[in-house]
PDB file of C-alpha atoms in Angstrom:
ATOM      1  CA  UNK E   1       0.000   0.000   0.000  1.00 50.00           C
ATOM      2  CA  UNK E   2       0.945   3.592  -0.678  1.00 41.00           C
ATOM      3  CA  UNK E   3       0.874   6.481   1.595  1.00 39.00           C
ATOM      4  CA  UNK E   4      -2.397   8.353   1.846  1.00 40.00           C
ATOM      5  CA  UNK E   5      -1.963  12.281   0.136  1.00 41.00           C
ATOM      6  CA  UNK E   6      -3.527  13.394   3.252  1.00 48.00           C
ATOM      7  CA  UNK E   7      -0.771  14.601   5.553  1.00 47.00           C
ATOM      8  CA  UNK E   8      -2.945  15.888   8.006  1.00 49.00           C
ATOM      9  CA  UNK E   9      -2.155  13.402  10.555  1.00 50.00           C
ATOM     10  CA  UNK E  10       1.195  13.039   9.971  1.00 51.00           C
ATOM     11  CA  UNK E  11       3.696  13.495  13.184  1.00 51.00           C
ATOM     12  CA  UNK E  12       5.456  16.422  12.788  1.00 49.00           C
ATOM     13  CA  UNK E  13       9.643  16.027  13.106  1.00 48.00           C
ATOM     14  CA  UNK E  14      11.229  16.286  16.001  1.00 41.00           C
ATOM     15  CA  UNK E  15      14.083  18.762  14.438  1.00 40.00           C
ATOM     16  CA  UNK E  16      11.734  20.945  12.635  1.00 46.00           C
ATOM     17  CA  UNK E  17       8.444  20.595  13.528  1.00 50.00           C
ATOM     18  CA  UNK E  18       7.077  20.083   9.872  1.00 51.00           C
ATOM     19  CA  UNK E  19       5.014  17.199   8.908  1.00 51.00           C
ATOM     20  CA  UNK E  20       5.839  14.028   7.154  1.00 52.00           C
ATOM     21  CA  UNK E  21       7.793  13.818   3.615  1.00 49.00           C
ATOM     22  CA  UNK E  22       7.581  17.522   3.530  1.00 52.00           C
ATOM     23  CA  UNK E  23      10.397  18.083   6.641  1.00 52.00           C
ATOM     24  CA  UNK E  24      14.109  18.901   5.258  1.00 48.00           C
ATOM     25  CA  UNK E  25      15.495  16.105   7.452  1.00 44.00           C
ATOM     26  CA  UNK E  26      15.914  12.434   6.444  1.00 47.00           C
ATOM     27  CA  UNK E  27      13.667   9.850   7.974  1.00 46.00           C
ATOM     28  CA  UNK E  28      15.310   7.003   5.555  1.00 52.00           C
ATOM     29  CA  UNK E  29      17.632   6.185   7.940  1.00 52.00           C
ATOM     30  CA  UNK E  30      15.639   5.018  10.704  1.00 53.00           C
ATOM     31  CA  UNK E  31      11.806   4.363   8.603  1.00 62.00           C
ATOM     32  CA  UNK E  32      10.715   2.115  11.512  1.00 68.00           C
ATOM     33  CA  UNK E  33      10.928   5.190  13.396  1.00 73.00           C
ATOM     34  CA  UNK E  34       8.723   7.004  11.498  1.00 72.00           C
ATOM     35  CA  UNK E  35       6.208   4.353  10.576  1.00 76.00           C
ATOM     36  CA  UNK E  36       5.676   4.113  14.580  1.00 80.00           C
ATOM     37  CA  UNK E  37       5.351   7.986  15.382  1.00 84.00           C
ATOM     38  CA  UNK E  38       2.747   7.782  12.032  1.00 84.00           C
ATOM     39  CA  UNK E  39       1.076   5.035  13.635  1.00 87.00           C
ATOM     40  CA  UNK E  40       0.238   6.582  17.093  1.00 88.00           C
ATOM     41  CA  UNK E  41      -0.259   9.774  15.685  1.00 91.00           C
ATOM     42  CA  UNK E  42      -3.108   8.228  13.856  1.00 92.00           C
ATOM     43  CA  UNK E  43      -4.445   6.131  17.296  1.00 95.00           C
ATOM     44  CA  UNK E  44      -4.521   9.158  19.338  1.00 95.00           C
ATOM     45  CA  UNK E  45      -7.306   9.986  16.820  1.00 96.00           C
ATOM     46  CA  UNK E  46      -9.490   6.601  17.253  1.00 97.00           C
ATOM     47  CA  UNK E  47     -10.597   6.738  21.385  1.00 97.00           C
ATOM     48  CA  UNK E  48     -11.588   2.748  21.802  1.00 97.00           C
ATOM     49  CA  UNK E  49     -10.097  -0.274  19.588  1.00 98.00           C
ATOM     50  CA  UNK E  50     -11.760  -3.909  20.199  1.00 98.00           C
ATOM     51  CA  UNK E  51      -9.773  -6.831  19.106  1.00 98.00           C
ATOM     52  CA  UNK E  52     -12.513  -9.123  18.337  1.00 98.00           C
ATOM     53  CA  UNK E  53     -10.788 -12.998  18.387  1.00 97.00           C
ATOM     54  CA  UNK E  54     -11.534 -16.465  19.180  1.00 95.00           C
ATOM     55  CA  UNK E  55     -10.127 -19.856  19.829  1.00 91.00           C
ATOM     56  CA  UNK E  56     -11.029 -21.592  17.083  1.00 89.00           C
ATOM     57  CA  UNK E  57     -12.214 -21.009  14.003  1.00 91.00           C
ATOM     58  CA  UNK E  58     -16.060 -22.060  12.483  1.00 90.00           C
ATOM     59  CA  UNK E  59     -17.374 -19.980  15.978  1.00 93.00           C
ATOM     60  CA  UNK E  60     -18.953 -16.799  13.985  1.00 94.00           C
ATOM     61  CA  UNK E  61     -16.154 -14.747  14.968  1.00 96.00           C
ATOM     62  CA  UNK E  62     -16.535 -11.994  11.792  1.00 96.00           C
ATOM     63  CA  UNK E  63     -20.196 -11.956  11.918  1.00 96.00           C
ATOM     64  CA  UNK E  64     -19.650 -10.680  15.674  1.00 97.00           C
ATOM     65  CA  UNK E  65     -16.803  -8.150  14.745  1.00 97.00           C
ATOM     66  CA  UNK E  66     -19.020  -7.171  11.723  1.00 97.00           C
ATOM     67  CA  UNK E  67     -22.320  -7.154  13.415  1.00 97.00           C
ATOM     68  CA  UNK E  68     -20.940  -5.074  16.101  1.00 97.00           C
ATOM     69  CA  UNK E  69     -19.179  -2.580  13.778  1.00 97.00           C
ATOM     70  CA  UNK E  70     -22.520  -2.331  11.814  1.00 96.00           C
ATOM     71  CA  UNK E  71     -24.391  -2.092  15.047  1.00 96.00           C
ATOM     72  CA  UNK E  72     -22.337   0.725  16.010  1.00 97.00           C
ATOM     73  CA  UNK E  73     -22.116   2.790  13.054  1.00 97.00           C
ATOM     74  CA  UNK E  74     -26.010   2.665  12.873  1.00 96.00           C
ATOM     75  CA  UNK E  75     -26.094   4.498  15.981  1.00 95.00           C
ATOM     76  CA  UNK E  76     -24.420   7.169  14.988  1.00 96.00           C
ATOM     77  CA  UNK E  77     -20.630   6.028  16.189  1.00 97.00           C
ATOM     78  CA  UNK E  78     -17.727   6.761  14.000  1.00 97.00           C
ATOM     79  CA  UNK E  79     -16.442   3.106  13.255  1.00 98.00           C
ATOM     80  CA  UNK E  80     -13.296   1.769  11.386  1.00 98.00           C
ATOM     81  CA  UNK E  81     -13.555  -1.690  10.862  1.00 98.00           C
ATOM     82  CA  UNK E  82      -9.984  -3.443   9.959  1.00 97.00           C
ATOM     83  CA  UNK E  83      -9.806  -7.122   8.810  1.00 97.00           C
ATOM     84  CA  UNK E  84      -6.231  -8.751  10.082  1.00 95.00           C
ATOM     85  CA  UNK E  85      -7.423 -12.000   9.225  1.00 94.00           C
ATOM     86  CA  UNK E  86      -4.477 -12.407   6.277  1.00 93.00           C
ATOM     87  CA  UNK E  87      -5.223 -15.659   5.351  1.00 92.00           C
ATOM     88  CA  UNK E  88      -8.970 -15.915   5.494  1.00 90.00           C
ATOM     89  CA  UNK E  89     -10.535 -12.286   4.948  1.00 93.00           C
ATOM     90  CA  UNK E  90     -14.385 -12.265   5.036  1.00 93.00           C
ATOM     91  CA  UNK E  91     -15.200  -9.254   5.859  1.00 96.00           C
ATOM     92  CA  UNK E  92     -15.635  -7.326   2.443  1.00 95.00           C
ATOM     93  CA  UNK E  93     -17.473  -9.979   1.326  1.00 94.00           C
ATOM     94  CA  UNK E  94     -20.193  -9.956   3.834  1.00 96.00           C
ATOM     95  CA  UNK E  95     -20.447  -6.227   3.066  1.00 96.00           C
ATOM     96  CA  UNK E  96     -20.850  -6.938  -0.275  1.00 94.00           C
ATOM     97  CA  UNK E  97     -17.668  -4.717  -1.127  1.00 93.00           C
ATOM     98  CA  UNK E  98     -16.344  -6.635  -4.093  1.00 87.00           C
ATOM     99  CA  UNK E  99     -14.340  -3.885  -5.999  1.00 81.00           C
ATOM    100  CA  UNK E 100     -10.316  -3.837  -5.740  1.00 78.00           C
ATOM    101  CA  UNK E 101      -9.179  -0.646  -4.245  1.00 79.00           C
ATOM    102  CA  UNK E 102      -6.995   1.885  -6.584  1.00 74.00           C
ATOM    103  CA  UNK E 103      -3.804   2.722  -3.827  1.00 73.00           C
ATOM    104  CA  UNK E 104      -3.095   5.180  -5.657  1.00 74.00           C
ATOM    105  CA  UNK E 105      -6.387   7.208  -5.546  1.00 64.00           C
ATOM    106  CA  UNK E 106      -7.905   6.668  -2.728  1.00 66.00           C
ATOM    107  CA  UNK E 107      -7.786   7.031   1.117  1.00 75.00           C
ATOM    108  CA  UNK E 108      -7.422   3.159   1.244  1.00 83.00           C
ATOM    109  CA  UNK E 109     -10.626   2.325   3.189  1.00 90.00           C
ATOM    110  CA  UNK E 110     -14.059   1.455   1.579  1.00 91.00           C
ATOM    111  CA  UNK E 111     -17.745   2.727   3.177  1.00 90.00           C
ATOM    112  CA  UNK E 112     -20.470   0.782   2.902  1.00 91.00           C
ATOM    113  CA  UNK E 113     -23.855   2.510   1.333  1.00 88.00           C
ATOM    114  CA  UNK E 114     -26.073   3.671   3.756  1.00 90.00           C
ATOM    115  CA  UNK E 115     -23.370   3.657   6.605  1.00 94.00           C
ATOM    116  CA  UNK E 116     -20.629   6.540   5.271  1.00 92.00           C
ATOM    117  CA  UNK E 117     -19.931   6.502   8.857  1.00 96.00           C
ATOM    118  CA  UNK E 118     -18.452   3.601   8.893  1.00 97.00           C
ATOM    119  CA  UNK E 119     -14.827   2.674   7.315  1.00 96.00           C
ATOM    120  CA  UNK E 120     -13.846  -0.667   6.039  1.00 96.00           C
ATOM    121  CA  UNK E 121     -10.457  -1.801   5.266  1.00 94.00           C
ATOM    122  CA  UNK E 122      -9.216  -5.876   4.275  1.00 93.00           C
ATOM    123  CA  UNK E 123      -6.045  -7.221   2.506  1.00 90.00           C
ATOM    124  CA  UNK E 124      -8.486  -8.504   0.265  1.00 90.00           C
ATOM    125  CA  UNK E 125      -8.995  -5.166  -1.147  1.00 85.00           C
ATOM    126  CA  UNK E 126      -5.458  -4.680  -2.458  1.00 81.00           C
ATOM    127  CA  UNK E 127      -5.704  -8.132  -4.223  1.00 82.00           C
ATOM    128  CA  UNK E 128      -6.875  -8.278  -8.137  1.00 76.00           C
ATOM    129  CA  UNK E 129      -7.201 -11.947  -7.413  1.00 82.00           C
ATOM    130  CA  UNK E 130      -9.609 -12.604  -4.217  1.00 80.00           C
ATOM    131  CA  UNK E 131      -9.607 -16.230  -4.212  1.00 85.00           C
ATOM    132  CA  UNK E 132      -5.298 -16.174  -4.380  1.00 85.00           C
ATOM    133  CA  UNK E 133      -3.906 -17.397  -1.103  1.00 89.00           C
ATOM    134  CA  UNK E 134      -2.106 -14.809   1.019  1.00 88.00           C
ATOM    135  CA  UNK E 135       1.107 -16.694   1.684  1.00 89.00           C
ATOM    136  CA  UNK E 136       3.805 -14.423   4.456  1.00 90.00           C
ATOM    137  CA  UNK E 137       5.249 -14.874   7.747  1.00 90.00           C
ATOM    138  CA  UNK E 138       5.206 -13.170  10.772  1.00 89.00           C
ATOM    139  CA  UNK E 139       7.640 -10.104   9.624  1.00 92.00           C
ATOM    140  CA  UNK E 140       5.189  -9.083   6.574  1.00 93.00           C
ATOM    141  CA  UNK E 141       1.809  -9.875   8.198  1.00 94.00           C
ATOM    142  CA  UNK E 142       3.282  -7.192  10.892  1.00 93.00           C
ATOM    143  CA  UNK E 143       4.157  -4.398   8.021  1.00 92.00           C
ATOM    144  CA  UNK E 144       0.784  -5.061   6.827  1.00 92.00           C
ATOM    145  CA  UNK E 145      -0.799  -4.637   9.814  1.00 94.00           C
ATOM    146  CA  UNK E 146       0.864  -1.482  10.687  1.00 92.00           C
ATOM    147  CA  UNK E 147       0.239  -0.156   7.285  1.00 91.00           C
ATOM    148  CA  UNK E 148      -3.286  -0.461   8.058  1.00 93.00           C
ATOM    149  CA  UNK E 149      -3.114   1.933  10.693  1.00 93.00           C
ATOM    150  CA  UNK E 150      -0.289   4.765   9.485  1.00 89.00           C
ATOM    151  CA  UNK E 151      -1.367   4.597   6.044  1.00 89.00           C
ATOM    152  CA  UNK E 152      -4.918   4.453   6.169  1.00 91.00           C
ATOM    153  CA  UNK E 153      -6.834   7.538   6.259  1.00 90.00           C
ATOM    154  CA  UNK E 154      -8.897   7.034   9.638  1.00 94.00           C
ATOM    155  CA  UNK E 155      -9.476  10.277  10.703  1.00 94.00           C
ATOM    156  CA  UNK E 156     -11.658  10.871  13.820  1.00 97.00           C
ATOM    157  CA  UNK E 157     -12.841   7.693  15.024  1.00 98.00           C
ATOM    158  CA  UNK E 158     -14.996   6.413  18.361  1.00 97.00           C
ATOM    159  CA  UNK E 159     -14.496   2.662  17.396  1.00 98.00           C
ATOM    160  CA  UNK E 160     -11.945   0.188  15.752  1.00 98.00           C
ATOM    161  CA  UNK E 161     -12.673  -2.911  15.197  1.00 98.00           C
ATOM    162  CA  UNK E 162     -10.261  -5.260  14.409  1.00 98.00           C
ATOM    163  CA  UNK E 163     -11.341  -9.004  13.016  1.00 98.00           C
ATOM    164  CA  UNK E 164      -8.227 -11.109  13.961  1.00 96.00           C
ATOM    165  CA  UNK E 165      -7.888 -14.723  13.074  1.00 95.00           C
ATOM    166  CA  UNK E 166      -8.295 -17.443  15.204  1.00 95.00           C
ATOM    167  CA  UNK E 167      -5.872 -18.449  17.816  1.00 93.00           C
ATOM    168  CA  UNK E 168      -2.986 -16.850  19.205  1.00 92.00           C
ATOM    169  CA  UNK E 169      -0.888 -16.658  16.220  1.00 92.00           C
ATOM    170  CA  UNK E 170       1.297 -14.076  14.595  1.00 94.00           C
ATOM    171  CA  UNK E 171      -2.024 -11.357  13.770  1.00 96.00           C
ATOM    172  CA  UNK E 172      -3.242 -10.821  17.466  1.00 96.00           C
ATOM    173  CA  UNK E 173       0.410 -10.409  18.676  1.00 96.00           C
ATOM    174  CA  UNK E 174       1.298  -7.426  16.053  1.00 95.00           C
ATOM    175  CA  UNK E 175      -2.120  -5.762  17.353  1.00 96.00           C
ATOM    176  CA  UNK E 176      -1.132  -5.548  20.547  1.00 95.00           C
ATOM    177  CA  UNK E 177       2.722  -4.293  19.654  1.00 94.00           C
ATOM    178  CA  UNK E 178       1.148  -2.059  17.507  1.00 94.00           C
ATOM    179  CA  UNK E 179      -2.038  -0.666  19.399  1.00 96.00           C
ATOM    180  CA  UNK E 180      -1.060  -1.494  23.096  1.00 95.00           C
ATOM    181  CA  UNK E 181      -4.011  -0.112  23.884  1.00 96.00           C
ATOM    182  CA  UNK E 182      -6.728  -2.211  21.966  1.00 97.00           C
ATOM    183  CA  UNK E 183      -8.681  -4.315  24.554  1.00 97.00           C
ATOM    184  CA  UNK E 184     -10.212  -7.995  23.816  1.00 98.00           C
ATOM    185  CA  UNK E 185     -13.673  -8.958  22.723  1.00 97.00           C
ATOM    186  CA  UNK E 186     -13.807 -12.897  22.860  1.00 97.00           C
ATOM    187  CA  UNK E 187     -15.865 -14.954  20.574  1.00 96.00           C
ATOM    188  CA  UNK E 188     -16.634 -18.922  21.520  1.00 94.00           C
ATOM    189  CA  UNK E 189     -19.628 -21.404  21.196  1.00 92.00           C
ATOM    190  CA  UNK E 190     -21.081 -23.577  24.156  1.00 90.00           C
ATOM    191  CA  UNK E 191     -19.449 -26.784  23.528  1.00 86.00           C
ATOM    192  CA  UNK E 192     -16.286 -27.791  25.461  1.00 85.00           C
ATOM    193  CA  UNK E 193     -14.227 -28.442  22.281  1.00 84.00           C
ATOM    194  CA  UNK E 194     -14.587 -24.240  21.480  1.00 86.00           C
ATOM    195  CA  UNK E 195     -14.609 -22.868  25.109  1.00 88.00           C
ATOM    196  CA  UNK E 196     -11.107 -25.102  25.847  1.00 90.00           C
ATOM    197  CA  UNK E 197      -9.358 -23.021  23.268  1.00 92.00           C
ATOM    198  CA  UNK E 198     -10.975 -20.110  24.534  1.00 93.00           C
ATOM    199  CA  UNK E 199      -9.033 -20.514  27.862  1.00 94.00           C
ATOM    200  CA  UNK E 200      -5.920 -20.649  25.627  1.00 95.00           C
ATOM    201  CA  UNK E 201      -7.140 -16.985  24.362  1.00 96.00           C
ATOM    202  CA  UNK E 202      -7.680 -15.557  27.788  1.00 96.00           C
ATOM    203  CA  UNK E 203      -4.777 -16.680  29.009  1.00 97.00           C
ATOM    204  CA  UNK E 204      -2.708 -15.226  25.791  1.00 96.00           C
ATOM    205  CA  UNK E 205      -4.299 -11.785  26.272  1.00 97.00           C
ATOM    206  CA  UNK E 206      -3.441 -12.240  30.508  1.00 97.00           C
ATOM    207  CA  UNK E 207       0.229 -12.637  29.154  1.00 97.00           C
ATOM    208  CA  UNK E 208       0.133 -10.141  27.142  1.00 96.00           C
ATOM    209  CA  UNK E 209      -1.326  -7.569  29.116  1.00 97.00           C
ATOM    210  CA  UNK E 210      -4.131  -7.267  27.116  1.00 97.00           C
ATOM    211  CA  UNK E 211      -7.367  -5.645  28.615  1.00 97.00           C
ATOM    212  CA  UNK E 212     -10.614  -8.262  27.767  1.00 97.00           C
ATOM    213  CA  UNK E 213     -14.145  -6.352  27.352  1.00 96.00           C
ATOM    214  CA  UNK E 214     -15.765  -9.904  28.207  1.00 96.00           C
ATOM    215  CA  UNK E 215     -16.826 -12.718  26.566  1.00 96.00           C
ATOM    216  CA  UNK E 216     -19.687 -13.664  23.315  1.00 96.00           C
ATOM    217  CA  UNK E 217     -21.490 -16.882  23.014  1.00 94.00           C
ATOM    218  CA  UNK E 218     -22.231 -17.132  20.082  1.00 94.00           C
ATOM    219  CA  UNK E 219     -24.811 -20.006  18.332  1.00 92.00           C
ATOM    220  CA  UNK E 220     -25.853 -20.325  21.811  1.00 90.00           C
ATOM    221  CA  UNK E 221     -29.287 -21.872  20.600  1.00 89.00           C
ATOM    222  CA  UNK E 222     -31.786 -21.586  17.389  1.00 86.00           C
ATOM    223  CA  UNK E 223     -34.898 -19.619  17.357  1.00 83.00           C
ATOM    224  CA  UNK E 224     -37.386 -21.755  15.425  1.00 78.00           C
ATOM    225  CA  UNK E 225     -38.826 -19.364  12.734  1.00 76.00           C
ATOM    226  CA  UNK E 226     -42.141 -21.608  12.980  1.00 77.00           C
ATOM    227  CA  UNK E 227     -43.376 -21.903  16.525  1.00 79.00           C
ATOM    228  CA  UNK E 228     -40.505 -19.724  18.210  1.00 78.00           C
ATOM    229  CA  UNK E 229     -39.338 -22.627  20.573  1.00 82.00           C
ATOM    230  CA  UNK E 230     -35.347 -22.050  21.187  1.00 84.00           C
ATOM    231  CA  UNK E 231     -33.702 -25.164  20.298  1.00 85.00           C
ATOM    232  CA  UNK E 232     -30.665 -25.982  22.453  1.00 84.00           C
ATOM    233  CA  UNK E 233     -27.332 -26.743  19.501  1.00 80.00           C
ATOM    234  CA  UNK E 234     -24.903 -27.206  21.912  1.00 78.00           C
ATOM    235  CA  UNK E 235     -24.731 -27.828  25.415  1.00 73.00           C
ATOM    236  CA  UNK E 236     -26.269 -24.625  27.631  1.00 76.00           C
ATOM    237  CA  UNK E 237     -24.763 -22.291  29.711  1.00 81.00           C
ATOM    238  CA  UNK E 238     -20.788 -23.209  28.825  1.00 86.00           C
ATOM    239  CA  UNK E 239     -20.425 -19.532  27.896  1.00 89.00           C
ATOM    240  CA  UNK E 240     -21.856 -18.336  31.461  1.00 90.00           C
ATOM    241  CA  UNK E 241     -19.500 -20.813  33.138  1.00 90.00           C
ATOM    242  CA  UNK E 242     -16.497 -20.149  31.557  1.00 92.00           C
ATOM    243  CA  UNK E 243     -16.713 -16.640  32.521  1.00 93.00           C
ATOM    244  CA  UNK E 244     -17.428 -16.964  35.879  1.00 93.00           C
ATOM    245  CA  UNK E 245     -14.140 -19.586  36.587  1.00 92.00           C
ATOM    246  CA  UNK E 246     -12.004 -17.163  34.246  1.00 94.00           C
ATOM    247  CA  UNK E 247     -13.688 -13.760  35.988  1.00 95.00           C
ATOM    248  CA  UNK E 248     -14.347 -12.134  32.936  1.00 96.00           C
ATOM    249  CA  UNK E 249     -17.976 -10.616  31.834  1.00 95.00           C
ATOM    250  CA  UNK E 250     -20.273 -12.473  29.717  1.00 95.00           C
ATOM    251  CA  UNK E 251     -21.347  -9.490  26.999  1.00 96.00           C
ATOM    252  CA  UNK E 252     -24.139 -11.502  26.107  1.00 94.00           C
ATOM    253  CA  UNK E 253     -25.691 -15.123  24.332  1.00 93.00           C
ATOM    254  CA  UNK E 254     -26.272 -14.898  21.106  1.00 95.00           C
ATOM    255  CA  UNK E 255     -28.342 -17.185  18.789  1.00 93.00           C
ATOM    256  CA  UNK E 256     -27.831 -18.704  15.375  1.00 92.00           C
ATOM    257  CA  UNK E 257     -29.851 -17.045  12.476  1.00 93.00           C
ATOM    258  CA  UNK E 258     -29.607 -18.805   9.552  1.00 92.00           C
ATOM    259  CA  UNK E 259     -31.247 -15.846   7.546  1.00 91.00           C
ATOM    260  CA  UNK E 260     -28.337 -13.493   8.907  1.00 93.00           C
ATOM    261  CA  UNK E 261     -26.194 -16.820   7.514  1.00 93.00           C
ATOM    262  CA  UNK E 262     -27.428 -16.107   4.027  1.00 95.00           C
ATOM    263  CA  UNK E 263     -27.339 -12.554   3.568  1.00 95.00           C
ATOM    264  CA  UNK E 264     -23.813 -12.597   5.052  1.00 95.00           C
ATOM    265  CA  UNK E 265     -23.254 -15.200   1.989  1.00 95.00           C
ATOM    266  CA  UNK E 266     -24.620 -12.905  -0.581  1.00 96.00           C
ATOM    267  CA  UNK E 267     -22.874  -9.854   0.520  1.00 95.00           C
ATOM    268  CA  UNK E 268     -26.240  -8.086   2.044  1.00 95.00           C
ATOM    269  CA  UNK E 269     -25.908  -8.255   5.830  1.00 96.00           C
ATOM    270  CA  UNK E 270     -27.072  -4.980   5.794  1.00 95.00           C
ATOM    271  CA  UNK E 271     -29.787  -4.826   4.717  1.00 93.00           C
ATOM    272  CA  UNK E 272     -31.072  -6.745   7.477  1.00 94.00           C
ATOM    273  CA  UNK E 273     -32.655  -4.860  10.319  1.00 93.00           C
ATOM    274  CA  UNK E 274     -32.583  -5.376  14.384  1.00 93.00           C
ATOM    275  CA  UNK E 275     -36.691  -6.494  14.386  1.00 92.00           C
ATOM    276  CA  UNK E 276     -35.943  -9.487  11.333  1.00 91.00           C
ATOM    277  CA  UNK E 277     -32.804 -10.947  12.838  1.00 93.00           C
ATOM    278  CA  UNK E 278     -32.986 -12.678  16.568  1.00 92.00           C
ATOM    279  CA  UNK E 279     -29.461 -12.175  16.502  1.00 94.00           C
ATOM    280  CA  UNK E 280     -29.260  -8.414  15.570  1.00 95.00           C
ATOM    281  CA  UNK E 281     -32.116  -8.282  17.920  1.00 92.00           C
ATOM    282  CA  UNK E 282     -29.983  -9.779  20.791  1.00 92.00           C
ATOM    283  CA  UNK E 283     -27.412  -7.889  19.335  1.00 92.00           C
ATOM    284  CA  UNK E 284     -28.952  -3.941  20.274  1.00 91.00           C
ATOM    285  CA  UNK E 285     -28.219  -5.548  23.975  1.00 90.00           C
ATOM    286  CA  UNK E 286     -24.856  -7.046  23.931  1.00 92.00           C
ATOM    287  CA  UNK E 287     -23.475  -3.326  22.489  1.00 95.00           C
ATOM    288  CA  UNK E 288     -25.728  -1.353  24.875  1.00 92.00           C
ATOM    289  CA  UNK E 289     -22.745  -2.804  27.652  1.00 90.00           C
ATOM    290  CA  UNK E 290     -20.412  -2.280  25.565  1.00 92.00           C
ATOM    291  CA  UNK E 291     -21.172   1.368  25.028  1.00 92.00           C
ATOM    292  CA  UNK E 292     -21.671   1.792  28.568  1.00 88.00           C
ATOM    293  CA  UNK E 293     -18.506   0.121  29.317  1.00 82.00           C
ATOM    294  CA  UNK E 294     -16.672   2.400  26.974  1.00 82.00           C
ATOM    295  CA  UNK E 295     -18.187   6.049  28.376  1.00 76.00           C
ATOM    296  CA  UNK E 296     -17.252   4.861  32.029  1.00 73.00           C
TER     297      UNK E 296
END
């Protein structure tokens, strides 16, 4: 990715106070420097950053991180929503955003229609190929993942949300170096198989000194769209328990819509509204604490 043509939120130099590429001193010799000052100069902009992350994968972990980005920006937040999930990016797709993104002549985010509020940036958008596999190690999925903060044109945010990958991997640990600030929102299912890994996660942001907003069931049961009777998938309550042995908060149970399923598919999530979707619907409740937690 190229620099952004906006130097408004550039750091200005330490020898001469002017900003960016424009200063008569060289940065070339130290570019990490730079890159870093860029970087926080552009977080000191954004007030709250959510790493949402799971486990394991397969537990709805991008619907969350998109539904609560959408969520958000329909209630009037300023949201950026950043997909660090190199290998597997889903997000643009469940926006329907399916256009490459010219470096060159734009501010290197998308917005979706009918939510300008609400910025969107993905690896997959810099890629004229979308179904070619993303193959780096740790040292480039780090560049990329502080390019998406220094040279993406965030401006004035309330929220980031940032879609990791599963596990504790490479992607979560270059958040946290490079927004030490960003606090965890944790995605599992019921079952024991999902909320074992889970403990692998909470214990990984512990470690790391990472802040965790709470815990998200999520497929916690199904809401029959015939007589309404909630249908247990998994064993109940595993979410719940978990977070009382690990101390964290439960944010909130959500259940599996396979209608939200669909239009995620089809690249029309949203167009679906809070009073069609039990899960949007328990949705409106899970962000209510975190927007409370967030203004304390």
């Amino acid at each position: 990715m190229s620099k952004s043509s906006d130097k408004s939120h550039e750091p200005s130099c330490s020898q001469c106070g002017s900003k960016g590429s424009s200063c008569e001193h060289s940065h070339d010799k130290h570019p990490e420097h730079f890159e870093k000052a860029l970087a926080r100069s552009t977080l000191n902009r954004i007030q709250h950053k959510f790493l949402v992350m799971s486990g394991k994968g397969g537990v709805g972990k991008s619907s969350v991180a998109v539904a609560l980005a959408m969520t958000l920006a329909r209630q009037g937040y300023r949201v950026g929503l950043m997909d660090v999930d190199l290998h597997g990016p889903n997000v643009l797709r469940m926006l329907g955003l399916n256009k490459p993104l010219d470096p060159t002549t734009t501010h290197l985010f998308f917005t979706v229609e009918g939510l300008e509020n609400l910025k969107v940036v993905s690896v997959e958008a810099f890629m004229p190929d979308r179904e070619s596999a993303v193959i780096w190690r740790g040292p480039l999925k780090h560049q990329a993942i502080q390019q998406f903060i220094s040279d993406v044109d965030w401006g004035e945010l309330d929220y980031l949300i940032i879609d990791a990958p599963p596990g504790t991997g490479d992607e979560p640990l270059s958040v946290i170096q490079t927004i030490p600030e960003a606090e965890a929102i944790i995605v599992t299912t019921p079952q024991e198989i999902s909320l074992a890994d889970v403990r692998k996660s909470i214990d990984f942001c512990r470690k790391t000194n990472m802040a965790i907003v709470g815990l998200v069931e999520n497929m916690s049961r199904l809401i029959c769209p015939g007589c309404g009777k909630e249908i247990q998938l998994f064993s109940s309550g595993g979410g719940q328990r978990l977070a009382a042995a690990a101390h964290v908060p439960l944010l909130g149970s959500l259940p599996f819509d396979p209608h939200l399923v669909e239009l995620a598919d089809m690249g029309r999530i949203t167009q679906l509204q809070p009073e069609e979707s039990p899960f949007l619907k328990a949705f409106g409740e899970l962000v209510k604490g975190i927007t409370a937690k967030s203004s304390q």
